mmCIF file of C-alpha atoms and ligand atoms in Angstrom:
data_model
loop_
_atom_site.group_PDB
_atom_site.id
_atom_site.type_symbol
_atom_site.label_atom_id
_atom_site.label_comp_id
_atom_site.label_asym_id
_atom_site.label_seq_id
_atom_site.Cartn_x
_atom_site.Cartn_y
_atom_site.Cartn_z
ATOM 1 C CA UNK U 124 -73.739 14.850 74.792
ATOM 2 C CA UNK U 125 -70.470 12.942 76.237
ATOM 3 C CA UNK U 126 -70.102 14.208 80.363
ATOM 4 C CA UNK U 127 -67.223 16.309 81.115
ATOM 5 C CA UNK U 128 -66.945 17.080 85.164
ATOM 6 C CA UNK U 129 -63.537 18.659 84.756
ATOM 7 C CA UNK U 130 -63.199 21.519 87.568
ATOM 8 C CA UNK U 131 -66.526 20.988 89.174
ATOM 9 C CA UNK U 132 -67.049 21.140 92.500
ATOM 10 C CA UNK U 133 -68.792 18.429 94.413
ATOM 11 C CA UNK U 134 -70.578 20.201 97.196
ATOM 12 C CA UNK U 135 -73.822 18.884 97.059
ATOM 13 C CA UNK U 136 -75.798 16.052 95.079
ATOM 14 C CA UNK U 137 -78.381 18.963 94.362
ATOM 15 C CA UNK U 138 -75.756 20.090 91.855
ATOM 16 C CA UNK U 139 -75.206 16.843 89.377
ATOM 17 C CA UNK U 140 -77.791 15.673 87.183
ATOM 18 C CA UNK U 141 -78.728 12.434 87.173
ATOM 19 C CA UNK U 142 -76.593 11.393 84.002
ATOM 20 C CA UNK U 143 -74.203 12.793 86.315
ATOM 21 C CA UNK U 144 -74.477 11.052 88.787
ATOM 22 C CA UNK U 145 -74.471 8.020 86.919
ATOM 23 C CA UNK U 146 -71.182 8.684 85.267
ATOM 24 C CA UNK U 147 -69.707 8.764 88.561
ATOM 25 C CA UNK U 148 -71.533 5.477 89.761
ATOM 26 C CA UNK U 149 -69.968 3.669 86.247
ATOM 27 C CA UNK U 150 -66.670 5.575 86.906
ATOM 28 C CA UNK U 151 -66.359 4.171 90.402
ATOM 29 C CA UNK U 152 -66.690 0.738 88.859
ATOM 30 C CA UNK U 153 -64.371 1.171 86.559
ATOM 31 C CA UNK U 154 -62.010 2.224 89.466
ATOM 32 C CA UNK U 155 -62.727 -0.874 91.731
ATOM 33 C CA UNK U 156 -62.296 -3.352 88.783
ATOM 34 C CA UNK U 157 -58.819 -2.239 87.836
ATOM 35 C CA UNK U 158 -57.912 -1.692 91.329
ATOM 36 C CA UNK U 159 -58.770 -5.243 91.493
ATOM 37 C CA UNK U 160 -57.467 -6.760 88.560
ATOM 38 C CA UNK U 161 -54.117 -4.760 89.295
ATOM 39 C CA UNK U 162 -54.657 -2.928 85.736
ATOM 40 C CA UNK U 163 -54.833 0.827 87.645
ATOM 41 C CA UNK U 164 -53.194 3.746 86.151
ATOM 42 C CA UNK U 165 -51.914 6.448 88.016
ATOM 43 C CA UNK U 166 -54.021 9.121 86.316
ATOM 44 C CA UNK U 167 -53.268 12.165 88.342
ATOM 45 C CA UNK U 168 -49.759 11.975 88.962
ATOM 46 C CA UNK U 169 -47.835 15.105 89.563
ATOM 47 C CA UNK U 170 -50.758 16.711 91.161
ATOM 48 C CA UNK U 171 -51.674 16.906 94.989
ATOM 49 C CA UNK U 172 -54.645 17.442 97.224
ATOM 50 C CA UNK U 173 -55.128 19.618 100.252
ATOM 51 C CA UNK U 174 -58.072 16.992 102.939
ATOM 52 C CA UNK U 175 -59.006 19.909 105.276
ATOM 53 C CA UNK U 176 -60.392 18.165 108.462
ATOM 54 C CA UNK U 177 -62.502 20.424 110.931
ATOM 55 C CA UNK U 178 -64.534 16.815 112.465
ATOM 56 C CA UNK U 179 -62.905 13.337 112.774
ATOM 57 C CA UNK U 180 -62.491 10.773 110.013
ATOM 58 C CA UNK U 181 -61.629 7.323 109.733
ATOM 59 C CA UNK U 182 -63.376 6.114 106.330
ATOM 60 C CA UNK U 183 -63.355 9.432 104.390
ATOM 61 C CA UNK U 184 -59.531 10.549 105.072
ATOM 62 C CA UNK U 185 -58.398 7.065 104.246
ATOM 63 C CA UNK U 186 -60.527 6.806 100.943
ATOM 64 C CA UNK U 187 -59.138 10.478 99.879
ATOM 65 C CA UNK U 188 -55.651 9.190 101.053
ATOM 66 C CA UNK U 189 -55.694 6.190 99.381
ATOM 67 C CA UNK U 190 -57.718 7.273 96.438
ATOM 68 C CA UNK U 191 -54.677 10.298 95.965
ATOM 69 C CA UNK U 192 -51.838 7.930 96.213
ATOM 70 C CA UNK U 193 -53.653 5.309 93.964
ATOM 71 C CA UNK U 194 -53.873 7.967 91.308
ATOM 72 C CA UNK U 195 -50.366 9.239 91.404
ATOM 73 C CA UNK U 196 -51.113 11.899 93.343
ATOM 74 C CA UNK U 197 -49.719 13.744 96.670
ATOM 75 C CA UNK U 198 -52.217 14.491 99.366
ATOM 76 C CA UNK U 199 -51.831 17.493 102.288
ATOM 77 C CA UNK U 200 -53.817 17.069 106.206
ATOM 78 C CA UNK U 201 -54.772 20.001 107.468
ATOM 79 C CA UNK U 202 -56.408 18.354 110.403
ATOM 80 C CA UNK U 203 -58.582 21.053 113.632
ATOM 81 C CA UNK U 204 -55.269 22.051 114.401
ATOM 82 C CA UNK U 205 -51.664 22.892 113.485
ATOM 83 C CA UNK U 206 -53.467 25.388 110.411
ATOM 84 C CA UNK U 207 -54.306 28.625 110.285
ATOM 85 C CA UNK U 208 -57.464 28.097 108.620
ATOM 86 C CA UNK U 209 -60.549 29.539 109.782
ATOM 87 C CA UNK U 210 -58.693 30.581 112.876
ATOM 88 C CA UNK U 211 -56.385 33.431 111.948
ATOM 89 C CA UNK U 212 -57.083 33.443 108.418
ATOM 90 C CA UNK U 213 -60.529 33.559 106.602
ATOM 91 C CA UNK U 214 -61.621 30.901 104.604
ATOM 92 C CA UNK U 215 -62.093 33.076 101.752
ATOM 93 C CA UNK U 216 -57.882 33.766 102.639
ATOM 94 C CA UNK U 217 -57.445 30.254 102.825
ATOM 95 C CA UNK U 218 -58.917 29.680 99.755
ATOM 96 C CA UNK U 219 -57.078 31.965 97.844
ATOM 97 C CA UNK U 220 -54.087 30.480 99.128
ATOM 98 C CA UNK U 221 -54.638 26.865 98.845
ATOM 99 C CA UNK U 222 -55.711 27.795 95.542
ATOM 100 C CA UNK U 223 -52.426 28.648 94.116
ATOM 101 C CA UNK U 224 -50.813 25.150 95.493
ATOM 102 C CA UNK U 225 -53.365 22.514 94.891
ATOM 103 C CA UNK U 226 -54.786 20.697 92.361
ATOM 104 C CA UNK U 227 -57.876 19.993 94.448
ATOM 105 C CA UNK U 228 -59.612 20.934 98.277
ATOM 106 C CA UNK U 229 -61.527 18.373 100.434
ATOM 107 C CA UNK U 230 -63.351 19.948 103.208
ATOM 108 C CA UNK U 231 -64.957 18.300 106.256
ATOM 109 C CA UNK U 232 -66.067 20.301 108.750
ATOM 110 C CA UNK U 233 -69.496 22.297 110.158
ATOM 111 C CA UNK U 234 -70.692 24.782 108.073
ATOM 112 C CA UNK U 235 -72.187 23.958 104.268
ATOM 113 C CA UNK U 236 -71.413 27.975 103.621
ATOM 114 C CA UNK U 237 -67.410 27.189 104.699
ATOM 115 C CA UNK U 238 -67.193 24.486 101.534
ATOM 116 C CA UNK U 239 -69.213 26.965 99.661
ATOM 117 C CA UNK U 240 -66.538 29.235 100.217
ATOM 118 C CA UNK U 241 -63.328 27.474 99.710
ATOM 119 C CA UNK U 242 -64.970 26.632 96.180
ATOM 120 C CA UNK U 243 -66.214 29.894 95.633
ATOM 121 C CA UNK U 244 -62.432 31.398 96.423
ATOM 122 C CA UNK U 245 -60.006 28.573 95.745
ATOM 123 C CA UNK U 246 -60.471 28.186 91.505
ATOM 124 C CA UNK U 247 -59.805 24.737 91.854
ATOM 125 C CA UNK U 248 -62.249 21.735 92.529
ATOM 126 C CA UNK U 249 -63.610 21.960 95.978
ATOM 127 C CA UNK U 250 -64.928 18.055 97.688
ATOM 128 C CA UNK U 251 -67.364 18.151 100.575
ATOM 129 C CA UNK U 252 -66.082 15.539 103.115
ATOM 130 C CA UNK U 253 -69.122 16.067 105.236
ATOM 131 C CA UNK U 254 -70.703 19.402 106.400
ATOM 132 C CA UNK U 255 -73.876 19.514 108.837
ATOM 133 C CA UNK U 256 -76.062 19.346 106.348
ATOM 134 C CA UNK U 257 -74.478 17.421 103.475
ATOM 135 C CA UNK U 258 -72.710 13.910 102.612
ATOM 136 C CA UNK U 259 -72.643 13.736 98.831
ATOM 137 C CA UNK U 260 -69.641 11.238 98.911
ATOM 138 C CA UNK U 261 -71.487 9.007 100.686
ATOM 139 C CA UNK U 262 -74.347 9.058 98.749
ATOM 140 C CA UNK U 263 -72.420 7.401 95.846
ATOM 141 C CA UNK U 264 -70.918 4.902 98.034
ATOM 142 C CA UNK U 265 -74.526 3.705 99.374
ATOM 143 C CA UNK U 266 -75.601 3.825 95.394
ATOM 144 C CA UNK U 267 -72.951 1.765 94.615
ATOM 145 C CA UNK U 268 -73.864 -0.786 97.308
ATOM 146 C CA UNK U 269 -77.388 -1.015 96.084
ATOM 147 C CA UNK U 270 -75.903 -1.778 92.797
ATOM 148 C CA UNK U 271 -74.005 -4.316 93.865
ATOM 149 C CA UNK U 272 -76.053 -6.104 95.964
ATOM 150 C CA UNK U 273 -78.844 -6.075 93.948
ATOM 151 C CA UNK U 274 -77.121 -6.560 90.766
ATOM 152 C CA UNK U 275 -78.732 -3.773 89.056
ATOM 153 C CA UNK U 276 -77.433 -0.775 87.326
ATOM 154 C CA UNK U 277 -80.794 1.713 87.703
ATOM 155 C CA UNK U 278 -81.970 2.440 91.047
ATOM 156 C CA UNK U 279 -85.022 3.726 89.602
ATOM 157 C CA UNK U 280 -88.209 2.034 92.361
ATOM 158 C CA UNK U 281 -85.899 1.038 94.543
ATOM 159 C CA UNK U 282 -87.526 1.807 98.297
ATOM 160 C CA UNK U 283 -85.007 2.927 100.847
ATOM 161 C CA UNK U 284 -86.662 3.333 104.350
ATOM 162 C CA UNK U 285 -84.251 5.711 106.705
ATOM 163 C CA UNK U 286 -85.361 5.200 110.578
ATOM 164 C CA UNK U 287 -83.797 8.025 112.498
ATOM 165 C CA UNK U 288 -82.683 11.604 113.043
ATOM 166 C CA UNK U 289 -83.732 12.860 109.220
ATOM 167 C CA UNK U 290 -83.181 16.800 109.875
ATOM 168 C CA UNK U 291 -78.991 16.168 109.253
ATOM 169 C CA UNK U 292 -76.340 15.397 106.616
ATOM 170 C CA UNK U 293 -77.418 11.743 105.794
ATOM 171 C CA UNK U 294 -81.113 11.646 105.579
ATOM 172 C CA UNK U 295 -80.945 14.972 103.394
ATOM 173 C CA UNK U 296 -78.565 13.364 100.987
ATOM 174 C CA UNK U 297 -80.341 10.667 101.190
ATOM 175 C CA UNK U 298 -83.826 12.474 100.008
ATOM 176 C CA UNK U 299 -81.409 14.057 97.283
ATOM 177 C CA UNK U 300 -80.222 11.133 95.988
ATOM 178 C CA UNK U 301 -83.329 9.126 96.057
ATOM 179 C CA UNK U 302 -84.963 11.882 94.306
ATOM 180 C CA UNK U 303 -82.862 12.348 91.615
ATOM 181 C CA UNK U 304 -82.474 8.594 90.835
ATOM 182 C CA UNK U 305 -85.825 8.108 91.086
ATOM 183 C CA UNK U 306 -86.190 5.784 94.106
ATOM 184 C CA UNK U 307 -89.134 5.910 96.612
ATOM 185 C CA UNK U 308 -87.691 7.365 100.015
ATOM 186 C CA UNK U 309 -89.669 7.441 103.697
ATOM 187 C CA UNK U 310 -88.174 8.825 106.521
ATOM 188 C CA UNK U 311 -89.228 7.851 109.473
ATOM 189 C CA UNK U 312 -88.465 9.727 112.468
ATOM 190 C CA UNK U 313 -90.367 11.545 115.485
ATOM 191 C CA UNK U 314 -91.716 15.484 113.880
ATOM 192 C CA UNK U 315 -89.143 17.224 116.001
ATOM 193 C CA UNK U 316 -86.803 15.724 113.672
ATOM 194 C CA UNK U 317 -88.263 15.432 109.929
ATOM 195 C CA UNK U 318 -86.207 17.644 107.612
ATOM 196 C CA UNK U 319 -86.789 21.062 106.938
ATOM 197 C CA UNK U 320 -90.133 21.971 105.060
ATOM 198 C CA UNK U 321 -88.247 23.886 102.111
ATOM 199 C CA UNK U 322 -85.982 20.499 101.203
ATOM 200 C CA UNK U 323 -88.652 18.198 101.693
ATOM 201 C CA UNK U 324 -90.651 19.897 99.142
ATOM 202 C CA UNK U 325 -87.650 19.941 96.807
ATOM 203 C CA UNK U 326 -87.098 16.410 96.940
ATOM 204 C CA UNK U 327 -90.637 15.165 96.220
ATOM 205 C CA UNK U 328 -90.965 17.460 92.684
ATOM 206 C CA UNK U 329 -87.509 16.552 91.724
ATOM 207 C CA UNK U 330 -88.403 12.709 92.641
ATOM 208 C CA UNK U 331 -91.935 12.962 90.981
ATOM 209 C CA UNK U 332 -89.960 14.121 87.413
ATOM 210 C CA UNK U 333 -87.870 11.323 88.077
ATOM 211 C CA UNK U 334 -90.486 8.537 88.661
ATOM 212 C CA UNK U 335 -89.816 8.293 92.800
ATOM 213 C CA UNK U 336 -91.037 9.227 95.515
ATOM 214 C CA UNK U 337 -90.153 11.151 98.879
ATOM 215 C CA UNK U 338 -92.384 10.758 102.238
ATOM 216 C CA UNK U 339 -92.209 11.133 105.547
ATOM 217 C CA UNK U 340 -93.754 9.018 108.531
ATOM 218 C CA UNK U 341 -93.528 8.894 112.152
ATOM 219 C CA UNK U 342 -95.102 5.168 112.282
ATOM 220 C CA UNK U 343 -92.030 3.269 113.515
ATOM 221 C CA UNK U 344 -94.300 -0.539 113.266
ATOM 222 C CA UNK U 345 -94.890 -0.144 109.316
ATOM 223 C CA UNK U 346 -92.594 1.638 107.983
ATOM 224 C CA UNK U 347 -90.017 -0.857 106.791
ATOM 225 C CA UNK U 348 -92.420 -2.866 104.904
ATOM 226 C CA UNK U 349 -91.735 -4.267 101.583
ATOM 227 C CA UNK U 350 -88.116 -2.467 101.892
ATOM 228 C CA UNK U 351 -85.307 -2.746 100.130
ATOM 229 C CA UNK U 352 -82.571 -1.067 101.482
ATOM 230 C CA UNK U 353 -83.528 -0.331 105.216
ATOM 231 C CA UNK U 354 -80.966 2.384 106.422
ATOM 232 C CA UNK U 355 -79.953 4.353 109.573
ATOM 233 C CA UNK U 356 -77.329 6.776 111.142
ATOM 234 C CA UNK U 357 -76.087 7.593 114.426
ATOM 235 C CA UNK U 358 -78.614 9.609 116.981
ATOM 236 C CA UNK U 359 -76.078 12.019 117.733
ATOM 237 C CA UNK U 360 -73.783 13.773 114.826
ATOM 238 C CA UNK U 361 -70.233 15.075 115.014
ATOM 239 C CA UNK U 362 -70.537 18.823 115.889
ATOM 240 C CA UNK U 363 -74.209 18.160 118.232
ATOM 241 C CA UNK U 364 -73.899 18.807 121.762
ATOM 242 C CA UNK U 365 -73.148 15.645 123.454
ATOM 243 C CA UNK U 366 -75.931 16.617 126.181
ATOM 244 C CA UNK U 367 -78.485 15.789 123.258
ATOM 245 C CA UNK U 368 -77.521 11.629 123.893
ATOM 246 C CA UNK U 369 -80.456 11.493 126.864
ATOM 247 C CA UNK U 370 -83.239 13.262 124.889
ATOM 248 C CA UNK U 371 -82.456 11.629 121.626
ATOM 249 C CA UNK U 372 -82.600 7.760 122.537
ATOM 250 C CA UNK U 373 -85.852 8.549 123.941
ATOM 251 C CA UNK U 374 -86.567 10.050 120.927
ATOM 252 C CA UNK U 375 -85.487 7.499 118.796
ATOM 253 C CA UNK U 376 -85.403 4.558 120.762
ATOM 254 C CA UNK U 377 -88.813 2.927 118.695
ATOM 255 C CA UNK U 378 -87.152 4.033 115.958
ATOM 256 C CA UNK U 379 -83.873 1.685 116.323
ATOM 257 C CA UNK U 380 -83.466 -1.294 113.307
ATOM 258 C CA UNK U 381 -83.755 -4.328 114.691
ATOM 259 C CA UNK U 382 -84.599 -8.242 112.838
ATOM 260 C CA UNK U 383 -88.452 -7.606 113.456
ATOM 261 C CA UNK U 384 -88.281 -4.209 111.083
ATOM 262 C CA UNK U 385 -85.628 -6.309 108.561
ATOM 263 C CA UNK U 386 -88.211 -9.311 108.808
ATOM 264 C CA UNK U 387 -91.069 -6.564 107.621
ATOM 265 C CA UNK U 388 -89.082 -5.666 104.251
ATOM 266 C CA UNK U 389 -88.208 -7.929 101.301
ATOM 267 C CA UNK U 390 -86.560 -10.936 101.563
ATOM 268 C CA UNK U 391 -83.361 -9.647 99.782
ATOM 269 C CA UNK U 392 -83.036 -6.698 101.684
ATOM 270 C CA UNK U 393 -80.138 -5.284 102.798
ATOM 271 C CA UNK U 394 -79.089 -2.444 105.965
ATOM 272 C CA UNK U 395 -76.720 0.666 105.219
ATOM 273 C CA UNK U 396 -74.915 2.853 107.752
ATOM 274 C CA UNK U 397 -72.728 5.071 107.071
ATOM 275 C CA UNK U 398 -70.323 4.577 110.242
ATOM 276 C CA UNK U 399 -69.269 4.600 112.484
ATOM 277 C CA UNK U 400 -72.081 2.936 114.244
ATOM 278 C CA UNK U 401 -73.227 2.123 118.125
ATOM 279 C CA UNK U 402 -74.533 -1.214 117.922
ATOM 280 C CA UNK U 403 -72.504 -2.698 120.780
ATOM 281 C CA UNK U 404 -70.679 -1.587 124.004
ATOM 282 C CA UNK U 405 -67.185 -1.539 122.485
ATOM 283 C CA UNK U 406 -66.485 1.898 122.147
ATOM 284 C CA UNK U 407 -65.436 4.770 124.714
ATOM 285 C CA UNK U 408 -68.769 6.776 123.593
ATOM 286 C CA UNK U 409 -70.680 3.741 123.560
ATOM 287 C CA UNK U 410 -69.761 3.247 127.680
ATOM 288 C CA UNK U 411 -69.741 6.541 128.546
ATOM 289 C CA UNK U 412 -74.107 6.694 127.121
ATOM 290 C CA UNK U 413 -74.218 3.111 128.635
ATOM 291 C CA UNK U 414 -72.955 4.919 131.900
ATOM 292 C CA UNK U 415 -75.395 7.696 132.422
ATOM 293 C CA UNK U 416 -78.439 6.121 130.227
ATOM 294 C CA UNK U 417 -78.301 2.531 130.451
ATOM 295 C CA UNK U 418 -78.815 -0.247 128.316
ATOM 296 C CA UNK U 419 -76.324 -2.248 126.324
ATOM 297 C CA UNK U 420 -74.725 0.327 123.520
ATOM 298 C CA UNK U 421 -76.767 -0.644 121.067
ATOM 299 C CA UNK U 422 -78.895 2.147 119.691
ATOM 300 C CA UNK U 423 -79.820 3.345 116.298
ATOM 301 C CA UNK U 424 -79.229 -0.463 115.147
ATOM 302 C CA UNK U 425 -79.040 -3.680 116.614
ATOM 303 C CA UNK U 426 -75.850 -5.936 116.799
ATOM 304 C CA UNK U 427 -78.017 -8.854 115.442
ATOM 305 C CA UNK U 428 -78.629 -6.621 112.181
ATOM 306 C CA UNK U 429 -75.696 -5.503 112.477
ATOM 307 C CA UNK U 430 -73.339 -8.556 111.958
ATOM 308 C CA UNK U 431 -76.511 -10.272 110.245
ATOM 309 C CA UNK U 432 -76.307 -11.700 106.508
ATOM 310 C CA UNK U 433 -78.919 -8.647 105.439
ATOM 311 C CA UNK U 434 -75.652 -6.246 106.270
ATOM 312 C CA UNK U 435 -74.074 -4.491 103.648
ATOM 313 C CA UNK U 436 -72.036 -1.921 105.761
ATOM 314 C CA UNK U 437 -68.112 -2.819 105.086
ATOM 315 C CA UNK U 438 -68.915 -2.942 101.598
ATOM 316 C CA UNK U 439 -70.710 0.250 101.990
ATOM 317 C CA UNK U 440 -67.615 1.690 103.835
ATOM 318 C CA UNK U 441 -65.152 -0.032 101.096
ATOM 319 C CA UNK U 442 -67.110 1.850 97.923
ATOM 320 C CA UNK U 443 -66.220 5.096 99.861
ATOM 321 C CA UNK U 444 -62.377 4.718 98.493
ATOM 322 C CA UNK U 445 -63.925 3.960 94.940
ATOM 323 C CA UNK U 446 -66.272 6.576 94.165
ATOM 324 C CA UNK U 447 -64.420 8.996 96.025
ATOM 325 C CA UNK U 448 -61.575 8.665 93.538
ATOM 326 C CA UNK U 449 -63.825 8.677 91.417
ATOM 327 C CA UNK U 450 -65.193 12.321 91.852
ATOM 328 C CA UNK U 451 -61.129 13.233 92.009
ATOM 329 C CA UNK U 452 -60.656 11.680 89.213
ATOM 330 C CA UNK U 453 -63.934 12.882 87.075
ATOM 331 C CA UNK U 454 -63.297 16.993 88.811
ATOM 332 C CA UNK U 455 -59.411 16.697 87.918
ATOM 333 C CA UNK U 456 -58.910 15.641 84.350
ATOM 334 C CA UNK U 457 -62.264 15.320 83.296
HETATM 335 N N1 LIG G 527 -69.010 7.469 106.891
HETATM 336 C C1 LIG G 527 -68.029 8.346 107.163
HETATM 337 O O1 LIG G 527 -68.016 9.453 106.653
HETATM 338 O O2 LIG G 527 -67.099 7.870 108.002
HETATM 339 P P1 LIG G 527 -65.902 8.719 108.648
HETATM 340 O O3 LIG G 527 -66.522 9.690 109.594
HETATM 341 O O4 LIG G 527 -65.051 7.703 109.306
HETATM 342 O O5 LIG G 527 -65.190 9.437 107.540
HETATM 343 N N1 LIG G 528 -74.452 12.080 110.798
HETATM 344 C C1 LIG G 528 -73.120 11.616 111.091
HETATM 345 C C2 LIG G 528 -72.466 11.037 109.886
HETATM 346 C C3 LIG G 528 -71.096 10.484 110.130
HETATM 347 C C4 LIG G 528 -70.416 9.961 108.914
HETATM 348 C C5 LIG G 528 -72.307 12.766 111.630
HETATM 349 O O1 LIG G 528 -72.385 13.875 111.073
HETATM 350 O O2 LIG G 528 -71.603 12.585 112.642
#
């Protein structure tokens, strides 16, 4: 049966099948190769998109931004402030509201149930940008990646080893993703911060129909082996107290990708992050932990695997404007 996403939401990768999911990885191709060859039609135009921003963006508003205007369309910022949404007015008001004047809703921001909502209320396709627990959009970004770096449409046995904080929006999309394509997934992270029981069990029956796997370890020294995607995300998340920076890195400081963990995995492997990443002492946040913790602002990764030739990360961050217009596209017109 031909796929037809037209007026779905994309709130979670839970959601989408993994035909699905697939459509959108072959959609997002299509995007990037006539975006390339300068053959790109403006699909959408006439319409226009409300990007609701609760949390900072760099990579996500641009890709919606871009994506809109590449498609003919309009796009609205409603950034933390200057709105009255979830302030004065509901989000179920909000919803009802933006509804009636948009063609689609991204949402970043804290709460899953707030996206929920805004879909639930709006009638028109509702994006998640990023909520605490959830980055779908990301997910097909990363997909793509493999993909491309691999050369390889299936995913199916690929292992991806995620070293870090797995109880938040990456590593559960992550386990999602992996499970539904099929790929063997091991988070490795300290107990205090596997992901919740419930999910964990999700993922490993929906990755055992699917020929994966999901598992969990806290061994830091073997985890990476015969790897090959080796991925990580910051120790502290958007919307986490920033008092959490002194207990985390002692937390996670075994648990940091560096060359000897990329030296354990295959030979082609290749290192993800979503980013924005510490790996050097560049940034304002990256002085200010430098300032009251120490050491040289590099944390959940290295700036050797970093900048290294195993580092996949701006082409990671590119593939966010590509699928992402992809989902608009696919949720849109169909
Ligand atoms: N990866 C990601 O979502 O980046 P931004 O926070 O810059 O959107
Ligand atoms: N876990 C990170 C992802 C950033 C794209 C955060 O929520 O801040």
């Amino acid at each position: 049966m031909a796929i037809n996403l037209k007026g779905r939401n994309f709130l979670k990768l839970l959601d989408f099948s993994q035909r699905e999911i697939y459509y959108l990885l072959d959609l997002s191709k299509q995007l990037k190769e006539a975006k390339y060859t300068g053959t790109e039609r403006k699909q959408l135009e006439g319409k226009t998109v409300a990007l609701i921003f609760q949390k900072d963006s760099t990579r996500t508003r641009c890709a919606f931004e871009v994506g809109a205007a590449d498609l003919g369309m309009n796009s609205v910022y409603l950034g933390p402030s200057g709105s009255q949404f979830g302030k004065k007015e509901s989000v179920e008001d909000s919803a009802k509201v933006l509804g009636r004047m948009f063609d689609g809703i991204q949402f970043r921001g804290f709460k899953q149930s707030d996206v929920e909502n805004l879909a639930k209320y709006s009638g028109v396709p509702v994006w998640n940008g990023l909520t605490d627990e959830w980055h779908p959009t990301q997910m097909l970004a990363d997909i793509m990646t493999i993909q491309e770096a691999k050369g390889i449409k299936k995913v199916q046995g690929i292992k991806l080893v995620y070293f870090g904080d797995c109880r938040f929006n990456m590593a559960n999309s992550y386990m999602v993703v992996c499970a539904k394509l099929g790929m063997n997934f091991i988070g490795c992270a300290p107990k205090n911060l596997w992901p919740n029981d419930d999910l964990l069990k999700q993922c490993k029956e929906i990755a055992k129909l699917n020929g994966g796997s999901i598992e969990m370890t806290i061994d830091h020294t073997l985890a990476a082996y015969d790897a090959d995607v080796i991925a990580t995300d910051v120790w502290v998340s958007m919307g986490e107290d920033s008092k959490m920076w002194g207990s985390r890195i002692k937390e996670l400081k075994n648990y940091q990708v560096n060359m000897e963990k990329i030296k354990q995995a295959k030979d082609d492997v290749i290192f993800l992050h979503c980013l924005p990443s510490f790996h050097d002492d560049k940034t304002e946040v990256a002085q200010e932990v430098i300032k009251n913790f120490g050491g040289n602002g590099e944390l959940e990764v290295t700036d050797e695997v970093f900048n290294s030739k195993y580092s996949y990360v701006f082409e990671e961050a590119e593939n966010r404007l590509h699928t992402i217009k992809a989902v608009m596209l696919a949720t849109i017109r169909g």
